[in-house]
């Protein structure tokens, strides 16, 4: 039955939805941080429900998923358990600001698991009906440097507050005092990166469909308790905040930030958009690359289909077919005796039909060389969403522009091109934007190896010899740039 749901959903949506957006049923509001459990990705939203994905690309609504009645949950994995936080009332719901933040444990996020069972909830924060804070919108930070656990909570109606919890019990640390850390935002969460603590909050108005102005802002501190200062020196307690993501790509109202670390140098952010113009104005999940510029987080863009040169960060040489270089027969300009008054004309670059007859008809290996606008260096990158995907994008095929000749992985960890793209899994590519703005390019599978490939990437073993090798974020050999000329 699950396969039928996936197939019908994909068939209905691929015709209308861009490959830049998660497919299936990504319907959610106030999503929790994406969390992996029992072979699936999970996120929970306001109302107690949630969605899951087996690959991070195609999402399914599961009405059995429950985190507790209330709003805006978050999840953090601690050891082999999952701590789930959520809120009841608050946020002006029911006409007041009285709210309660609760936590409870589970050994699994999958309702089908034999160990799925929630513990009794523990109240960890609250607010009174007339208090200058709403106890709602919990966000977790498990400090990777100390193991200490913090939450932030609060809405636009008052202050964002922070308090420390006990990572063993999920309750408050004895004697913990709630501290105000920001205003003019909600749906707050913290994260740690490279010596800095970041507080992210959702600014603007929500819950008004295409008229929602939600956007996500950030400040940072060297101390986990703040103060959190933005890029121009404003304290978030005084309304500061540097923009991370706002409306775009026909979606408006970006809110409820979450970060997921996939690998060294590979991070994604999740949020919802209040309204997707291409999906009846529904609130939808968005997952996209997370970049870091000058120690500030910024939302990256989804990879767009198009024609690119694929250039190695190692040297800058471009990936190309290993074929004979065909000279263009163009009259050279007389640069040593130039007449400034002589009119000039635009020259055409070499065309595919001028050279394709010189190429072998079978498999062709690849190399790297200087980019020269030549047909054997121009790669068409096209989404293949029906083949599934990964967090942030579908798999892609990489073909020579104007042909069906496809880049493929081989069993001996090399790469070549085959005359026709057949949809074979070794011809599908995972292309991820890294935190520094370069790309990691990985075949979905290596022939002869079990399972989906998560280790081997396109790798520049020397200036001119590309291969497949284990990914290493700290080596430029693993990194590539995609350029449209």
Short mmCIF file of C-alpha atoms in Angstrom, two decimals:
data_model
loop_
_atom_site.label_atom_id
_atom_site.label_comp_id
_atom_site.label_asym_id
_atom_site.label_seq_id
_atom_site.Cartn_x
_atom_site.Cartn_y
_atom_site.Cartn_z
CA UNK A 1 0.00 0.00 0.00
CA UNK A 2 2.86 2.40 0.79
CA UNK A 3 4.25 2.01 -2.73
CA UNK A 4 0.87 2.88 -4.19
CA UNK A 5 0.72 6.04 -2.10
CA UNK A 6 4.20 7.09 -3.23
CA UNK A 7 3.51 6.32 -6.89
CA UNK A 8 0.19 8.15 -7.05
CA UNK A 9 1.55 11.16 -5.19
CA UNK A 10 4.59 11.44 -7.43
CA UNK A 11 2.58 11.06 -10.61
CA UNK A 12 0.17 13.79 -9.57
CA UNK A 13 2.80 16.27 -8.46
CA UNK A 14 5.69 15.94 -10.88
CA UNK A 15 3.71 17.60 -13.64
CA UNK A 16 3.05 20.74 -11.60
CA UNK A 17 5.68 21.12 -8.87
CA UNK A 18 9.23 22.32 -9.46
CA UNK A 19 12.09 19.97 -8.68
CA UNK A 20 13.19 22.61 -6.17
CA UNK A 21 10.45 21.62 -3.72
CA UNK A 22 9.96 18.54 -1.59
CA UNK A 23 7.33 16.28 -3.13
CA UNK A 24 4.64 13.95 -1.89
CA UNK A 25 2.72 15.43 1.03
CA UNK A 26 5.03 17.98 2.69
CA UNK A 27 2.09 19.69 4.40
CA UNK A 28 3.12 20.99 7.80
CA UNK A 29 3.12 24.10 9.96
CA UNK A 30 5.74 24.88 12.62
CA UNK A 31 7.97 21.87 11.78
CA UNK A 32 10.34 20.44 14.36
CA UNK A 33 14.01 19.89 13.54
CA UNK A 34 14.38 17.01 11.06
CA UNK A 35 15.32 13.86 12.97
CA UNK A 36 16.31 10.39 11.74
CA UNK A 37 14.74 7.36 13.43
CA UNK A 38 14.06 3.79 12.29
CA UNK A 39 15.30 4.40 8.76
CA UNK A 40 13.14 7.46 8.14
CA UNK A 41 13.27 11.23 8.50
CA UNK A 42 10.60 12.74 10.77
CA UNK A 43 9.24 16.19 11.52
CA UNK A 44 6.28 17.18 13.69
CA UNK A 45 4.03 20.22 13.53
CA UNK A 46 1.36 22.17 15.30
CA UNK A 47 -1.70 20.09 16.07
CA UNK A 48 0.13 16.97 17.21
CA UNK A 49 0.70 15.41 13.78
CA UNK A 50 3.68 15.04 11.52
CA UNK A 51 5.18 13.73 8.31
CA UNK A 52 7.97 11.31 7.44
CA UNK A 53 10.21 10.48 4.49
CA UNK A 54 12.26 7.43 3.65
CA UNK A 55 14.72 9.39 1.51
CA UNK A 56 14.38 13.02 2.66
CA UNK A 57 12.72 14.05 -0.60
CA UNK A 58 9.27 12.42 -0.78
CA UNK A 59 7.08 13.08 2.26
CA UNK A 60 4.04 11.27 3.62
CA UNK A 61 1.44 12.46 6.12
CA UNK A 62 0.95 9.89 8.89
CA UNK A 63 -2.04 10.58 11.11
CA UNK A 64 -0.74 8.10 13.67
CA UNK A 65 2.15 10.43 14.49
CA UNK A 66 1.50 12.21 17.75
CA UNK A 67 3.81 14.33 19.90
CA UNK A 68 1.12 15.61 22.25
CA UNK A 69 -1.70 18.07 21.97
CA UNK A 70 -0.64 21.61 21.31
CA UNK A 71 1.72 23.60 19.17
CA UNK A 72 5.16 23.98 17.66
CA UNK A 73 7.08 20.89 18.85
CA UNK A 74 10.81 20.21 18.64
CA UNK A 75 12.88 17.03 18.93
CA UNK A 76 16.45 16.30 20.04
CA UNK A 77 18.15 12.90 20.21
CA UNK A 78 20.06 12.28 23.45
CA UNK A 79 21.87 8.95 23.56
CA UNK A 80 19.44 6.32 22.30
CA UNK A 81 16.32 8.30 23.28
CA UNK A 82 14.37 11.15 21.71
CA UNK A 83 13.26 14.10 23.81
CA UNK A 84 10.16 15.76 22.40
CA UNK A 85 9.02 19.20 23.51
CA UNK A 86 5.70 20.86 22.75
CA UNK A 87 3.36 23.53 24.05
CA UNK A 88 -0.25 23.76 25.13
CA UNK A 89 -2.23 26.99 24.62
CA UNK A 90 -0.26 30.24 24.68
CA UNK A 91 0.50 32.39 21.64
CA UNK A 92 -2.71 34.32 22.12
CA UNK A 93 -4.69 31.14 21.47
CA UNK A 94 -8.01 31.28 23.31
CA UNK A 95 -7.53 35.00 23.92
CA UNK A 96 -4.70 34.82 26.45
CA UNK A 97 -1.01 34.21 26.89
CA UNK A 98 -1.20 31.47 29.47
CA UNK A 99 0.95 28.65 28.16
CA UNK A 100 2.83 25.54 29.19
CA UNK A 101 5.92 23.90 27.68
CA UNK A 102 6.19 20.16 28.20
CA UNK A 103 8.73 17.46 27.39
CA UNK A 104 8.53 13.69 27.16
CA UNK A 105 10.71 10.80 25.99
CA UNK A 106 10.39 8.06 23.41
CA UNK A 107 12.75 5.32 22.19
CA UNK A 108 11.48 5.73 18.62
CA UNK A 109 9.67 8.30 16.51
CA UNK A 110 8.01 5.62 14.39
CA UNK A 111 4.52 4.64 15.60
CA UNK A 112 5.07 1.21 14.02
CA UNK A 113 8.08 0.47 16.23
CA UNK A 114 7.59 -2.06 19.06
CA UNK A 115 9.41 0.32 21.43
CA UNK A 116 7.30 3.36 20.51
CA UNK A 117 5.88 4.62 23.80
CA UNK A 118 5.81 8.15 25.21
CA UNK A 119 6.70 8.82 28.81
CA UNK A 120 4.51 11.04 30.96
CA UNK A 121 4.98 14.74 30.11
CA UNK A 122 7.00 17.05 32.33
CA UNK A 123 6.26 20.78 32.46
CA UNK A 124 9.48 22.75 31.99
CA UNK A 125 8.19 26.32 31.49
CA UNK A 126 4.94 28.26 31.80
CA UNK A 127 3.49 31.72 31.44
CA UNK A 128 0.49 33.52 32.94
CA UNK A 129 -2.31 35.02 30.87
CA UNK A 130 -1.04 38.60 31.43
CA UNK A 131 2.70 37.85 31.42
CA UNK A 132 5.14 39.46 28.97
CA UNK A 133 5.98 36.05 27.51
CA UNK A 134 4.15 33.15 25.93
CA UNK A 135 5.31 29.67 26.92
CA UNK A 136 5.13 28.24 23.41
CA UNK A 137 7.47 27.43 20.48
CA UNK A 138 10.13 25.37 22.22
CA UNK A 139 13.55 24.91 20.61
CA UNK A 140 16.32 22.60 21.89
CA UNK A 141 20.11 22.93 21.95
CA UNK A 142 22.25 20.04 23.21
CA UNK A 143 25.60 21.80 23.53
CA UNK A 144 28.16 19.62 21.69
CA UNK A 145 31.01 21.09 23.74
CA UNK A 146 29.58 20.53 27.24
CA UNK A 147 26.61 18.17 26.92
CA UNK A 148 24.36 20.75 28.60
CA UNK A 149 20.77 21.09 27.37
CA UNK A 150 19.03 24.42 26.80
CA UNK A 151 15.62 25.42 25.54
CA UNK A 152 14.31 28.70 24.26
CA UNK A 153 10.63 29.56 24.02
CA UNK A 154 8.31 32.52 23.55
CA UNK A 155 6.47 34.47 20.88
CA UNK A 156 6.09 37.89 19.34
CA UNK A 157 3.72 38.89 22.16
CA UNK A 158 6.63 39.21 24.61
CA UNK A 159 10.15 38.04 25.35
CA UNK A 160 12.02 34.99 24.11
CA UNK A 161 13.29 33.14 27.15
CA UNK A 162 15.98 30.55 27.76
CA UNK A 163 16.30 27.97 30.53
CA UNK A 164 18.56 24.97 31.14
CA UNK A 165 17.18 21.42 31.31
CA UNK A 166 18.64 18.20 32.66
CA UNK A 167 19.59 16.00 29.65
CA UNK A 168 19.02 12.88 31.78
CA UNK A 169 15.47 13.67 32.91
CA UNK A 170 14.22 16.20 30.37
CA UNK A 171 13.10 18.38 33.28
CA UNK A 172 14.48 21.67 34.55
CA UNK A 173 17.88 21.84 36.22
CA UNK A 174 17.31 22.46 39.91
CA UNK A 175 17.51 26.17 40.58
CA UNK A 176 17.46 27.10 36.88
CA UNK A 177 16.29 30.64 36.19
CA UNK A 178 14.55 31.67 32.97
CA UNK A 179 16.40 34.45 31.15
CA UNK A 180 15.10 36.89 28.53
CA UNK A 181 17.29 36.73 25.41
CA UNK A 182 15.33 38.32 22.53
CA UNK A 183 12.22 40.22 21.47
CA UNK A 184 10.25 40.71 18.22
CA UNK A 185 10.42 37.09 17.14
CA UNK A 186 9.11 33.60 17.90
CA UNK A 187 9.80 29.97 16.98
CA UNK A 188 13.31 30.37 18.40
CA UNK A 189 16.04 27.76 18.46
CA UNK A 190 19.77 27.71 19.20
CA UNK A 191 22.70 26.01 17.49
CA UNK A 192 26.46 25.86 17.93
CA UNK A 193 29.07 26.25 15.18
CA UNK A 194 32.81 26.88 15.31
CA UNK A 195 32.97 28.54 18.72
CA UNK A 196 29.76 30.55 18.39
CA UNK A 197 26.26 30.06 19.81
CA UNK A 198 23.52 31.21 17.46
CA UNK A 199 19.97 32.19 18.37
CA UNK A 200 17.54 32.00 15.47
CA UNK A 201 14.05 33.45 15.61
CA UNK A 202 11.13 33.91 13.25
CA UNK A 203 10.32 37.58 12.69
CA UNK A 204 7.14 38.99 11.16
CA UNK A 205 3.54 37.86 11.01
CA UNK A 206 2.20 34.34 10.65
CA UNK A 207 -0.95 32.39 10.00
CA UNK A 208 -2.28 34.63 7.20
CA UNK A 209 -1.46 32.54 4.16
CA UNK A 210 0.03 34.50 1.28
CA UNK A 211 -0.11 37.66 3.42
CA UNK A 212 2.21 36.24 6.10
CA UNK A 213 5.49 38.12 6.45
CA UNK A 214 7.43 35.51 8.43
CA UNK A 215 11.23 35.51 7.95
CA UNK A 216 14.07 34.00 9.94
CA UNK A 217 16.77 36.10 11.64
CA UNK A 218 19.84 35.32 13.73
CA UNK A 219 22.22 36.71 16.33
CA UNK A 220 25.26 35.10 17.93
CA UNK A 221 27.31 34.97 21.11
CA UNK A 222 30.43 33.29 22.45
CA UNK A 223 28.36 32.40 25.53
CA UNK A 224 25.39 29.98 25.36
CA UNK A 225 23.29 32.38 27.42
CA UNK A 226 24.00 35.46 25.28
CA UNK A 227 23.82 38.32 24.69
CA UNK A 228 23.03 37.47 21.06
CA UNK A 229 24.27 40.21 18.75
CA UNK A 230 23.60 40.57 15.03
CA UNK A 231 25.99 41.51 12.21
CA UNK A 232 25.74 45.25 12.85
CA UNK A 233 26.03 45.08 16.63
CA UNK A 234 22.36 45.06 17.62
CA UNK A 235 21.29 42.91 20.55
CA UNK A 236 18.36 40.57 19.79
CA UNK A 237 16.95 41.68 23.14
CA UNK A 238 16.59 45.08 21.47
CA UNK A 239 15.10 43.75 18.23
CA UNK A 240 18.28 42.87 16.32
CA UNK A 241 18.69 39.98 13.91
CA UNK A 242 20.48 39.26 10.63
CA UNK A 243 18.35 37.79 7.84
CA UNK A 244 18.75 34.06 7.14
CA UNK A 245 15.82 33.43 4.80
CA UNK A 246 12.72 35.29 3.61
CA UNK A 247 10.12 34.79 0.87
CA UNK A 248 11.23 33.51 -2.53
CA UNK A 249 10.56 31.02 -5.34
CA UNK A 250 6.79 31.71 -5.12
CA UNK A 251 6.73 30.78 -1.44
CA UNK A 252 6.18 33.25 1.37
CA UNK A 253 6.43 33.26 5.16
CA UNK A 254 9.59 31.34 6.11
CA UNK A 255 9.42 30.19 9.73
CA UNK A 256 10.57 27.64 12.32
CA UNK A 257 14.25 27.07 11.54
CA UNK A 258 15.88 23.70 12.16
CA UNK A 259 19.39 22.51 11.31
CA UNK A 260 20.43 18.98 10.38
CA UNK A 261 24.10 18.01 9.95
CA UNK A 262 24.43 15.37 7.23
CA UNK A 263 28.21 15.06 7.09
CA UNK A 264 31.34 17.10 7.68
CA UNK A 265 30.69 20.30 5.72
CA UNK A 266 27.22 19.15 4.62
CA UNK A 267 24.38 20.87 6.47
CA UNK A 268 20.75 21.56 5.63
CA UNK A 269 18.13 23.81 7.17
CA UNK A 270 14.44 23.15 7.37
CA UNK A 271 11.52 25.52 7.77
CA UNK A 272 7.96 25.88 6.64
CA UNK A 273 6.67 28.43 4.19
CA UNK A 274 3.31 29.80 5.26
CA UNK A 275 2.07 29.70 1.68
CA UNK A 276 3.22 28.03 -1.53
CA UNK A 277 1.69 29.79 -4.53
CA UNK A 278 2.07 26.64 -6.62
CA UNK A 279 0.28 24.41 -4.08
CA UNK A 280 -2.96 26.22 -3.32
CA UNK A 281 -1.27 28.48 -0.76
CA UNK A 282 -0.66 25.56 1.60
CA UNK A 283 1.89 25.64 4.40
CA UNK A 284 4.72 23.39 3.20
CA UNK A 285 8.03 22.00 4.40
CA UNK A 286 11.19 23.32 2.77
CA UNK A 287 14.63 21.74 3.13
CA UNK A 288 17.61 23.48 1.60
CA UNK A 289 21.39 23.74 1.91
CA UNK A 290 22.79 25.78 4.77
CA UNK A 291 25.80 27.96 3.97
CA UNK A 292 28.22 29.71 6.33
CA UNK A 293 29.66 33.08 5.28
CA UNK A 294 31.97 34.90 7.67
CA UNK A 295 30.62 32.72 10.49
CA UNK A 296 27.02 33.63 9.71
CA UNK A 297 24.40 31.09 8.54
CA UNK A 298 22.47 31.78 5.35
CA UNK A 299 19.96 29.71 3.42
CA UNK A 300 21.42 28.27 0.22
CA UNK A 301 19.47 27.84 -2.99
CA UNK A 302 18.24 24.58 -4.42
CA UNK A 303 20.23 23.40 -7.43
CA UNK A 304 18.50 24.56 -10.60
CA UNK A 305 18.41 22.49 -13.74
CA UNK A 306 20.57 23.86 -16.54
CA UNK A 307 23.77 23.63 -18.53
CA UNK A 308 26.95 23.93 -16.47
CA UNK A 309 30.67 23.55 -16.60
CA UNK A 310 31.78 21.28 -13.73
CA UNK A 311 35.04 22.76 -12.46
CA UNK A 312 37.39 21.32 -9.85
CA UNK A 313 38.07 23.46 -6.79
CA UNK A 314 41.56 21.88 -6.77
CA UNK A 315 42.80 23.65 -9.91
CA UNK A 316 39.79 25.11 -11.70
CA UNK A 317 39.97 22.67 -14.61
CA UNK A 318 36.67 21.55 -16.12
CA UNK A 319 35.27 18.04 -16.44
CA UNK A 320 35.15 16.95 -20.09
CA UNK A 321 34.89 13.97 -22.38
CA UNK A 322 38.24 12.44 -23.22
CA UNK A 323 38.01 13.16 -26.96
CA UNK A 324 40.29 14.86 -29.47
CA UNK A 325 40.42 18.65 -29.27
CA UNK A 326 38.97 20.06 -32.50
CA UNK A 327 40.29 23.48 -33.40
CA UNK A 328 37.84 26.18 -34.44
CA UNK A 329 38.52 27.62 -37.87
CA UNK A 330 38.19 31.30 -37.03
CA UNK A 331 40.32 34.10 -38.48
CA UNK A 332 42.62 35.51 -35.84
CA UNK A 333 42.51 39.20 -35.09
CA UNK A 334 45.52 41.26 -36.08
CA UNK A 335 46.36 42.41 -32.60
CA UNK A 336 49.74 43.98 -33.51
CA UNK A 337 48.39 46.22 -36.24
CA UNK A 338 44.82 46.92 -35.14
CA UNK A 339 42.59 49.51 -36.81
CA UNK A 340 40.45 50.97 -33.99
CA UNK A 341 37.83 52.03 -36.55
CA UNK A 342 37.38 48.56 -38.01
CA UNK A 343 33.96 47.13 -37.09
CA UNK A 344 33.92 43.95 -35.02
CA UNK A 345 31.58 41.02 -35.07
CA UNK A 346 30.35 38.43 -32.62
CA UNK A 347 31.88 34.96 -33.05
CA UNK A 348 29.99 31.73 -32.51
CA UNK A 349 31.34 29.11 -30.16
CA UNK A 350 31.92 25.60 -31.42
CA UNK A 351 28.70 23.65 -32.05
CA UNK A 352 27.92 20.07 -31.17
CA UNK A 353 27.18 18.98 -34.74
CA UNK A 354 30.63 20.19 -35.81
CA UNK A 355 32.44 17.72 -33.53
CA UNK A 356 30.15 14.90 -32.41
CA UNK A 357 31.06 12.84 -35.48
CA UNK A 358 34.65 12.65 -34.21
CA UNK A 359 33.62 11.11 -30.87
CA UNK A 360 33.63 7.34 -30.23
CA UNK A 361 30.20 5.74 -30.25
CA UNK A 362 30.63 3.62 -27.12
CA UNK A 363 31.59 4.51 -23.57
CA UNK A 364 33.88 7.53 -23.26
CA UNK A 365 36.04 8.24 -20.24
CA UNK A 366 36.39 11.72 -18.77
CA UNK A 367 39.24 14.00 -17.76
CA UNK A 368 39.73 17.61 -16.62
CA UNK A 369 41.17 20.44 -18.69
CA UNK A 370 40.94 24.18 -19.36
CA UNK A 371 37.38 25.29 -20.00
CA UNK A 372 37.00 26.50 -23.60
CA UNK A 373 33.19 26.69 -24.20
CA UNK A 374 33.44 23.38 -26.11
CA UNK A 375 30.55 20.89 -26.53
CA UNK A 376 32.45 18.11 -24.76
CA UNK A 377 32.66 20.33 -21.65
CA UNK A 378 28.99 21.36 -21.38
CA UNK A 379 26.93 19.27 -18.97
CA UNK A 380 23.15 19.31 -18.78
CA UNK A 381 22.02 18.72 -15.19
CA UNK A 382 18.42 17.52 -15.03
CA UNK A 383 16.37 16.45 -12.01
CA UNK A 384 15.01 12.90 -11.91
CA UNK A 385 12.55 13.26 -9.02
CA UNK A 386 10.83 9.96 -9.78
CA UNK A 387 14.11 8.27 -8.75
CA UNK A 388 13.82 9.65 -5.21
CA UNK A 389 16.29 11.96 -3.56
CA UNK A 390 17.95 13.05 -0.33
CA UNK A 391 17.58 15.93 2.10
CA UNK A 392 17.19 19.11 -0.02
CA UNK A 393 17.05 17.77 -3.62
CA UNK A 394 16.14 14.93 -5.96
CA UNK A 395 18.73 12.85 -7.75
CA UNK A 396 20.02 14.30 -11.04
CA UNK A 397 21.25 12.96 -14.34
CA UNK A 398 24.34 14.60 -15.85
CA UNK A 399 24.48 14.45 -19.65
CA UNK A 400 26.41 16.20 -22.40
CA UNK A 401 24.24 19.07 -23.63
CA UNK A 402 22.27 18.17 -26.73
CA UNK A 403 22.81 14.42 -26.26
CA UNK A 404 21.66 11.59 -24.03
CA UNK A 405 25.28 10.65 -23.19
CA UNK A 406 25.30 10.26 -19.40
CA UNK A 407 27.92 10.40 -16.67
CA UNK A 408 28.11 7.10 -14.77
CA UNK A 409 30.04 5.45 -11.94
CA UNK A 410 31.92 2.21 -12.56
CA UNK A 411 32.55 -0.80 -10.32
CA UNK A 412 36.26 0.03 -10.06
CA UNK A 413 35.54 3.50 -8.61
CA UNK A 414 36.06 5.40 -11.82
CA UNK A 415 33.72 7.52 -13.94
CA UNK A 416 32.81 7.38 -17.60
CA UNK A 417 30.02 8.38 -19.94
CA UNK A 418 27.62 5.91 -21.50
CA UNK A 419 25.89 6.57 -24.87
CA UNK A 420 22.36 6.60 -23.40
CA UNK A 421 20.87 7.53 -20.04
CA UNK A 422 18.84 4.52 -18.92
CA UNK A 423 17.94 5.53 -15.37
CA UNK A 424 20.36 3.01 -13.89
CA UNK A 425 21.25 3.99 -10.35
CA UNK A 426 24.95 4.42 -11.16
CA UNK A 427 23.83 7.16 -13.61
CA UNK A 428 22.01 9.12 -10.87
CA UNK A 429 23.89 11.80 -8.96
CA UNK A 430 23.53 13.41 -5.56
CA UNK A 431 24.69 17.02 -5.87
CA UNK A 432 24.94 18.85 -2.53
CA UNK A 433 25.90 22.43 -1.82
CA UNK A 434 28.51 22.44 0.94
CA UNK A 435 28.70 25.02 3.71
CA UNK A 436 31.46 26.91 1.83
CA UNK A 437 29.46 27.22 -1.43
CA UNK A 438 31.19 24.42 -3.37
CA UNK A 439 29.50 21.16 -4.35
CA UNK A 440 29.85 17.51 -3.42
CA UNK A 441 28.90 15.23 -6.34
CA UNK A 442 28.20 11.57 -5.53
CA UNK A 443 26.78 8.67 -7.56
CA UNK A 444 23.67 7.15 -6.00
CA UNK A 445 25.25 3.69 -6.11
CA UNK A 446 28.60 2.11 -6.92
CA UNK A 447 28.07 -1.00 -9.11
CA UNK A 448 28.83 -4.12 -7.12
CA UNK A 449 28.51 -2.38 -3.73
CA UNK A 450 25.42 -2.81 -1.58
CA UNK A 451 23.09 0.04 -0.72
CA UNK A 452 23.03 3.73 -1.46
CA UNK A 453 26.49 5.30 -1.69
CA UNK A 454 27.29 7.78 1.07
CA UNK A 455 31.12 7.63 0.99
CA UNK A 456 32.48 8.08 -2.51
CA UNK A 457 32.36 11.35 -4.42
CA UNK A 458 33.67 12.79 -7.65
CA UNK A 459 37.30 13.46 -6.76
CA UNK A 460 40.16 15.24 -8.52
CA UNK A 461 43.01 12.83 -7.86
CA UNK A 462 45.31 15.14 -9.85
CA UNK A 463 44.88 18.27 -11.95
CA UNK A 464 43.54 16.36 -14.94
CA UNK A 465 42.40 12.97 -13.60
CA UNK A 466 38.93 12.74 -12.02
CA UNK A 467 37.96 9.57 -10.17
CA UNK A 468 35.77 8.40 -7.30
CA UNK A 469 37.25 8.51 -3.81
CA UNK A 470 36.16 8.92 -0.21
CA UNK A 471 34.73 12.34 0.53
CA UNK A 472 36.92 14.68 2.57
CA UNK A 473 35.53 18.15 3.24
CA UNK A 474 38.99 19.41 4.17
CA UNK A 475 40.42 18.56 0.75
CA UNK A 476 39.69 20.65 -2.35
CA UNK A 477 39.94 17.40 -4.32
CA UNK A 478 36.41 16.59 -3.11
CA UNK A 479 34.90 19.94 -4.14
CA UNK A 480 33.46 21.20 -7.44
CA UNK A 481 31.96 24.40 -8.76
CA UNK A 482 29.02 24.53 -11.16
CA UNK A 483 29.15 27.51 -13.51
CA UNK A 484 26.80 28.68 -16.21
CA UNK A 485 28.69 30.50 -18.97
#
